[in-house]
Coordinates of C-alpha atoms and ligand atoms in Angstrom, one line a residue:
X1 CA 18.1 -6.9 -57.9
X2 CA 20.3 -9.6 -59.8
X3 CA 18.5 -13.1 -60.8
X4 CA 21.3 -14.6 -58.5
X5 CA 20.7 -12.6 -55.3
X6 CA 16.8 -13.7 -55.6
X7 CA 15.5 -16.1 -53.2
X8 CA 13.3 -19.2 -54.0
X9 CA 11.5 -21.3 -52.5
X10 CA 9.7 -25.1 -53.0
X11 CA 6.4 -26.1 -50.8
X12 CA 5.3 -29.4 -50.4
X13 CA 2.4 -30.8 -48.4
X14 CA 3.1 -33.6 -45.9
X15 CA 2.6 -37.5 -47.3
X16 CA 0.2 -40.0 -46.0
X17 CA 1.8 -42.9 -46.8
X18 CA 5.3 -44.6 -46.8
X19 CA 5.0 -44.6 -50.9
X20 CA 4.4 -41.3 -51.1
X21 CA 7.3 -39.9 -48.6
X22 CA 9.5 -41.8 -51.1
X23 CA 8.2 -40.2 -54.2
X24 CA 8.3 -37.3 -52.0
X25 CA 12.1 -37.7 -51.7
X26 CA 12.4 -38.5 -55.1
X27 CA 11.1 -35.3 -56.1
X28 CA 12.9 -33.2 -53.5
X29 CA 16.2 -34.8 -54.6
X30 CA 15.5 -33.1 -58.0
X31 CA 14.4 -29.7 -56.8
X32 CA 17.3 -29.5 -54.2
X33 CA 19.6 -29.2 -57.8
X34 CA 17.9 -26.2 -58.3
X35 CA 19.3 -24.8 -55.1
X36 CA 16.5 -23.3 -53.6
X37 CA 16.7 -21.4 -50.1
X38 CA 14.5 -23.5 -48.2
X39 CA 11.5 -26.0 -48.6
X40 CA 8.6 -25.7 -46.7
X41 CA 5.7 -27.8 -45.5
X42 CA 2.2 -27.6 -45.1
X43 CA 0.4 -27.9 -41.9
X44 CA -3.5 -29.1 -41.6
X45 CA -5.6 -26.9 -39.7
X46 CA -5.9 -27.8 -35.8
X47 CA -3.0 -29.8 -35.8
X48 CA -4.3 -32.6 -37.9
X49 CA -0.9 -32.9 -39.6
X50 CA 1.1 -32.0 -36.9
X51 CA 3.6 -35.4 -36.8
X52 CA 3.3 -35.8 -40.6
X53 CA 4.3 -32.2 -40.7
X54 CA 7.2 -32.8 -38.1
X55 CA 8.8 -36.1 -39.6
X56 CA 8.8 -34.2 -43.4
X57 CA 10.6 -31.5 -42.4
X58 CA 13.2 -33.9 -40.5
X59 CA 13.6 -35.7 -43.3
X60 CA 14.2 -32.6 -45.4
X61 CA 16.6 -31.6 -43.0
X62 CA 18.6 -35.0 -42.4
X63 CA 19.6 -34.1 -46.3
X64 CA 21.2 -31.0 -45.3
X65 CA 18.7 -28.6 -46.8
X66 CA 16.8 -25.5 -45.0
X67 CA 13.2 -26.9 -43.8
X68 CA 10.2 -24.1 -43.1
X69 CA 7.3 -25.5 -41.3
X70 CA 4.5 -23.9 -41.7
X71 CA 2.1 -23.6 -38.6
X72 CA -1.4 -22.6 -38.5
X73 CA -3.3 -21.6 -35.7
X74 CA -6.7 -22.1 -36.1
X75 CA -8.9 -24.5 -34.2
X76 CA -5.5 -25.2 -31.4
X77 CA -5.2 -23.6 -28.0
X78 CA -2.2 -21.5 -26.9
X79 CA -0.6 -24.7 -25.2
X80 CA -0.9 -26.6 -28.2
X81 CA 1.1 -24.1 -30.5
X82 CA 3.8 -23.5 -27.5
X83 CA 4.5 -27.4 -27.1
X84 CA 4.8 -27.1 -31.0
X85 CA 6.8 -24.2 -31.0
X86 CA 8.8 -26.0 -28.4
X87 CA 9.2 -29.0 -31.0
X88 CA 10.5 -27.3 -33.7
X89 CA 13.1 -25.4 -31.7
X90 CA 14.4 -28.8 -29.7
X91 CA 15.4 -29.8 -33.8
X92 CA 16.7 -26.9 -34.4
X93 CA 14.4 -25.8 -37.2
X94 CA 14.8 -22.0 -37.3
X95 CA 12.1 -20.7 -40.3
X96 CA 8.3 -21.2 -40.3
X97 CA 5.6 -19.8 -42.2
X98 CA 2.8 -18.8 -39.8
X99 CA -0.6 -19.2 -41.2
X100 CA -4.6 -18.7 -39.5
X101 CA -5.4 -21.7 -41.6
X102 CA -8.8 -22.1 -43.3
X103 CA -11.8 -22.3 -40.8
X104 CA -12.8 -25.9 -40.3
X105 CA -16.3 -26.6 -41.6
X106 CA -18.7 -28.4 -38.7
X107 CA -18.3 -27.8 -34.7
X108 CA -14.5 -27.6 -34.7
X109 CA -13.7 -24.7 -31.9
X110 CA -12.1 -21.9 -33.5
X111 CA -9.3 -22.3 -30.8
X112 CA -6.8 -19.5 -28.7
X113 CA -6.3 -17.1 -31.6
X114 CA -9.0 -15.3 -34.5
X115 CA -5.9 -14.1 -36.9
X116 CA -2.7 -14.9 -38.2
X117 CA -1.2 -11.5 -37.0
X118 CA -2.1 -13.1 -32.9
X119 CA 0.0 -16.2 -34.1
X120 CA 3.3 -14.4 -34.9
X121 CA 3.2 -11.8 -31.8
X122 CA 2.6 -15.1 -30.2
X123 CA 5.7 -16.5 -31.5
X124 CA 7.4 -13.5 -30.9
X125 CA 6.5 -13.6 -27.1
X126 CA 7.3 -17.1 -26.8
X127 CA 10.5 -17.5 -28.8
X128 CA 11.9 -14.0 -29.6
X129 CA 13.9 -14.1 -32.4
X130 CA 14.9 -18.0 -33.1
X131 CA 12.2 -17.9 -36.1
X132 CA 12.4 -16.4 -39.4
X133 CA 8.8 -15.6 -39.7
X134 CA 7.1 -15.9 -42.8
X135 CA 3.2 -15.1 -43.4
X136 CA 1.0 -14.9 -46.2
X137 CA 0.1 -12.4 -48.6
X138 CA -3.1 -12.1 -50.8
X139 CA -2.3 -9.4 -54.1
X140 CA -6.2 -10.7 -55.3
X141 CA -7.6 -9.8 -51.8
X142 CA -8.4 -12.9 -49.3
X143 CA -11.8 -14.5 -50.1
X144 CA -13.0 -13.3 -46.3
X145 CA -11.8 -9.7 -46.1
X146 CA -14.7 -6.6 -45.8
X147 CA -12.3 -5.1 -48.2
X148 CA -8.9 -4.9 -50.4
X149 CA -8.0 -1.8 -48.0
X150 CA -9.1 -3.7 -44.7
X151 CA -7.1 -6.7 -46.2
X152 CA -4.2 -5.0 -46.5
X153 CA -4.4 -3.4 -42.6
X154 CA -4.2 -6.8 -41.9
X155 CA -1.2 -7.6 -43.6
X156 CA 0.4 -4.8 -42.2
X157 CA -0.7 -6.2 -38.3
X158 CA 1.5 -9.1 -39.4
X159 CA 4.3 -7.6 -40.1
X160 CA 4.1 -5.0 -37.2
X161 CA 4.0 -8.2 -35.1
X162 CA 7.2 -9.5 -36.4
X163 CA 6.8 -11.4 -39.9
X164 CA 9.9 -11.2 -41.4
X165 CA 8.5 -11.4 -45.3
X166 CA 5.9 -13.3 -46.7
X167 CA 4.8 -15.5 -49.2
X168 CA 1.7 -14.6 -51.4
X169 CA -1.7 -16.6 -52.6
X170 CA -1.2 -17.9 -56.2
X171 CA -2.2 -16.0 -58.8
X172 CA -2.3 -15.9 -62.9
X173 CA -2.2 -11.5 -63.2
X174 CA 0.7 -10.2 -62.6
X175 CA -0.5 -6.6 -62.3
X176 CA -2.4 -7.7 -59.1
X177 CA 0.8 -8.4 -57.3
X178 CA 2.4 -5.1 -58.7
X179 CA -0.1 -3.1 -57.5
X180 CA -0.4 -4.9 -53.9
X181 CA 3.6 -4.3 -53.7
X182 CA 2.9 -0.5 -54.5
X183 CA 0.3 -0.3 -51.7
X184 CA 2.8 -2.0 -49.4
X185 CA 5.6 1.0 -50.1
X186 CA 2.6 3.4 -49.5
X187 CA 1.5 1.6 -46.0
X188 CA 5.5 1.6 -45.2
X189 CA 5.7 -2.3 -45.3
X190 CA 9.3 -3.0 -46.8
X191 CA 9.7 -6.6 -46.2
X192 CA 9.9 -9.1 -49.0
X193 CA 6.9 -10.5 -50.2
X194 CA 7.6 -13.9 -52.7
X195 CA 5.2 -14.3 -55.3
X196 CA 3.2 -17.8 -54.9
X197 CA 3.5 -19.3 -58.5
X198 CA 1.0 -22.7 -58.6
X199 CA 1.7 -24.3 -62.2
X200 CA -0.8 -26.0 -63.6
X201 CA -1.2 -29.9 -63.6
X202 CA -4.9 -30.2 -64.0
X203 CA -7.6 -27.8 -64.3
X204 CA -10.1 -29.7 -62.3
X205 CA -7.7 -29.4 -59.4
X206 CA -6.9 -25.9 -60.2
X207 CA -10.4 -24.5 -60.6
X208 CA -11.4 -26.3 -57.3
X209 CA -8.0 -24.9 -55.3
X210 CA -8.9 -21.3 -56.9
X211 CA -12.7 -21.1 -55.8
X212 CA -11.6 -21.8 -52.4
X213 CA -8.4 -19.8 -52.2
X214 CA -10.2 -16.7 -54.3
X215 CA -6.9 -16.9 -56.6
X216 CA -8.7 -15.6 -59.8
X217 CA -8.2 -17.8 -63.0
X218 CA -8.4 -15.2 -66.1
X219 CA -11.3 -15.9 -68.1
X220 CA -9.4 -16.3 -71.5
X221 CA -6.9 -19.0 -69.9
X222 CA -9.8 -20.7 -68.3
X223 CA -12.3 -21.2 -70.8
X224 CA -8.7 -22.4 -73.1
X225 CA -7.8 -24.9 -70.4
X226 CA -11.7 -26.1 -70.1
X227 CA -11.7 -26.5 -73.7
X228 CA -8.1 -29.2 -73.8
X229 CA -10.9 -31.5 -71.1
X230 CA -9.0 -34.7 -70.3
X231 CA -6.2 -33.8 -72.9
X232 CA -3.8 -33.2 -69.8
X233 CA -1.1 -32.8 -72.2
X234 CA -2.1 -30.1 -73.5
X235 CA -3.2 -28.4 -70.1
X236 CA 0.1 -28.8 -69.0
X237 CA 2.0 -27.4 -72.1
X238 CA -0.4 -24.0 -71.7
X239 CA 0.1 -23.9 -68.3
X240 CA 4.0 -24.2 -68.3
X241 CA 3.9 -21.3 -71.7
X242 CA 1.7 -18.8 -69.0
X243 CA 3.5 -20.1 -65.7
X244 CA 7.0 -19.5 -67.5
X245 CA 6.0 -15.9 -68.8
X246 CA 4.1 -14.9 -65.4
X247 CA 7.2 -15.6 -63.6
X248 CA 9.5 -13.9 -66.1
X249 CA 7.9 -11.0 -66.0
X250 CA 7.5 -10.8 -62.0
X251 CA 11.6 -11.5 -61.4
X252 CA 12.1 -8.4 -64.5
X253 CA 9.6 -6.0 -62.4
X254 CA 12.2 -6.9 -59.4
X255 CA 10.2 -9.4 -57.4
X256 CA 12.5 -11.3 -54.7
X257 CA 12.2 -14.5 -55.6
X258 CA 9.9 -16.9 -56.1
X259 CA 7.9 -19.9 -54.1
X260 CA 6.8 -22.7 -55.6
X261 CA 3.4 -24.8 -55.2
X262 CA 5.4 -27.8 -56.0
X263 CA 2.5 -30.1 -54.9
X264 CA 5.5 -33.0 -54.1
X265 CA 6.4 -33.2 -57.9
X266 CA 9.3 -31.8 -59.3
X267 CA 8.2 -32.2 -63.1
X268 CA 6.8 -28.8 -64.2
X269 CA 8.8 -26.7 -61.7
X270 CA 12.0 -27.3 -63.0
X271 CA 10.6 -27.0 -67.0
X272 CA 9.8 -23.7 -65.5
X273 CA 13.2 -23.0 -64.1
X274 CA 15.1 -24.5 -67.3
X275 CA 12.9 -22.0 -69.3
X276 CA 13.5 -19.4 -66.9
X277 CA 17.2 -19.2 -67.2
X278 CA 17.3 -18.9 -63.5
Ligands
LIG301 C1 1.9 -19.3 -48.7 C2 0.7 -19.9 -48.0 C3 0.8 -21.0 -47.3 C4 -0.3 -21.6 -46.7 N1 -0.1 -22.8 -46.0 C5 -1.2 -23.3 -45.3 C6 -1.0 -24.4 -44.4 O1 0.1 -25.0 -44.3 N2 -2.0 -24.8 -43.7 C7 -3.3 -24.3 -43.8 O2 -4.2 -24.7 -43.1 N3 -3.5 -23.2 -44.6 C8 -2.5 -22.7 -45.3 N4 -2.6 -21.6 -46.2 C9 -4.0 -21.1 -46.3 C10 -4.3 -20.0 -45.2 O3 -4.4 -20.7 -44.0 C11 -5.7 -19.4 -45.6 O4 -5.6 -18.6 -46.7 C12 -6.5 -18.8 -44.5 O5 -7.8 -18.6 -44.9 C13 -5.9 -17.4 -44.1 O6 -4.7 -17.5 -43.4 P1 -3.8 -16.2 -43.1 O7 -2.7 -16.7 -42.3 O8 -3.6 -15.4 -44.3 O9 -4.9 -15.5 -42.1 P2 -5.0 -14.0 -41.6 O10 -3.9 -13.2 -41.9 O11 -5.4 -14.1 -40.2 O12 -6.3 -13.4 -42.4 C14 -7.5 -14.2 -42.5 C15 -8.6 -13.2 -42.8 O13 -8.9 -12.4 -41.7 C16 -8.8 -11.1 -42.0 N5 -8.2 -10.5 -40.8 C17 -6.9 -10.6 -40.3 N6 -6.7 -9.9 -39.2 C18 -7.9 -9.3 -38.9 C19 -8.4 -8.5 -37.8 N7 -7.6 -8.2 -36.8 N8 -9.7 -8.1 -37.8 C20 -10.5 -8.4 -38.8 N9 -10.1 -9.2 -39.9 C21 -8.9 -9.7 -39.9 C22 -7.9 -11.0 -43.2 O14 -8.2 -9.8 -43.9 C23 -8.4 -12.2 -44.0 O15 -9.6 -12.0 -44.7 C24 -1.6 -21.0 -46.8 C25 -1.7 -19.9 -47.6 C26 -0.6 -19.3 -48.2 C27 -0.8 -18.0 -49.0

């Protein structure tokens, strides 16, 4: 595939405050020069995000840009996500990226639907084909799965319910997103599947994000970004040298594109793309 006829993609998660919509916009104004397909937004588990969520991706949208929300369906009832549903199509907003959302911690009730794959046959039911349907994708193996083979069945049960493509966990090993994409041709699953790049602003952060997500941080760049401590400059200048070559060697294996855990800055994902020559 050219680099021209690849698709990417910037996520953002929804801001608290009236400061940080602005940077926010700030931000988005810069990636938007990059001329990304769409940009999504992040949506807290039961709903906990669910106007935050709503007015982010207006705002995105009131600029003329392609919004994605995502929408997760843990912890909600079915009447929840189909007034939601309902939402998104009265603006209009045609993509989402349909998520289970991690299992809140406590007495939360695990709500109408166990899995991911019961949202999007869901969505399918409710709103045939207005959505583009993205889901995600885990090349390391999702932290809860029995197993890498059971984990992929349940990728599959995704896109047998109607995901268009999907986006994947981050990860730092290319070769783990090569080999999930040749298990995919061997299961029959043909739709895209983006590679989720996370660059690196912190360690701290990252380390924390990764033991939760199980998105495996290779021991000889971990023990090298534990060693730079609070010498962010430097964490950032290794993390852009491995972030840059990562995704330069994913888009020359022929991935489709890319979508970025821009974490609402725009800073090291367009040093990325100006290394990247995209
Ligand atoms: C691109 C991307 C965006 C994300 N955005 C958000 C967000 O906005 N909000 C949020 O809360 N979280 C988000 N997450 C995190 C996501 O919600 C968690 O990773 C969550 O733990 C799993 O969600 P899922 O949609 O992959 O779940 P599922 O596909 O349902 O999988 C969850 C687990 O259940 C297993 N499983 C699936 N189906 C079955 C079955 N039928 N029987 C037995 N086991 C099964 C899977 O193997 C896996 O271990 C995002 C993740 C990614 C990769």
């Amino acid at each position: 595939m050219s680099r021209d006829k690849r698709i990417y993609s910037f996520e953002f998660f929804p801001p608290k405050t009236p400061e940080g919509m602005a940077k926010l916009r700030e931000a988005r104004k810069q990636l938007a020069q990059l001329g990304p397909k769409f940009f999504s937004v992040t949506f807290g588990a039961g709903g906990s995000t669910r106007e935050r969520t709503l007015e982010t991706v207006l705002d995105i949208k009131a600029d003329g840009q392609e919004a994605a929300p995502h929408l997760s369906c843990i912890s909600s009832t079915r009447d929840e996500l189909r007034e939601i549903l309902a939402l998104y199509k009265s603006h209009d907003l045609h993509h989402i990226v349909a998520l289970r959302g991690d299992i809140p911690s406590g007495e939360a009730s695990a709500g109408d639907f166990r899995y991911a794959s019961e949202l999007v046959e869901f969505i399918r039911q409710e709103t045939g084909d207005w959505f583009e349907i993205e889901v995600a994708a885990y090349p390391e193996i999702h932290p809860e799965a029995t197993s890498a083979k059971a984990d992929l069945a349940n990728f599959k049960r995704k896109v047998d319910a109607g995901a268009n493509s999907a986006i994947t966990q981050y990860f730092y090993n290319a070769d783990a997103y090569f080999r999930f994409m040749d298990e995919c041709d061997a299961m029959g699953i043909s739709i895209p599947v983006y590679p989720g790049i996370m660059p690196i602003y912190n360690y701290a952060q990252l380390s924390r994000f990764s033991a939760v997500c199980g998105a495996e941080i290779p021991r000889w760049l971990r023990l090298r970004l534990q060693d730079y401590g609070d010498d962010l400059a430097s964490v950032r200048a290794l993390g852009l040298d491995v972030v840059t070559e990562l995704c330069d060697r994913l888009l020359a294996s022929g991935a489709p594109g890319l979508h970025f855990y821009a974490l609402n800055q725009a800073g090291a994902v367009s040093t990325i793309w100006q290394r990247l020559g995209i």
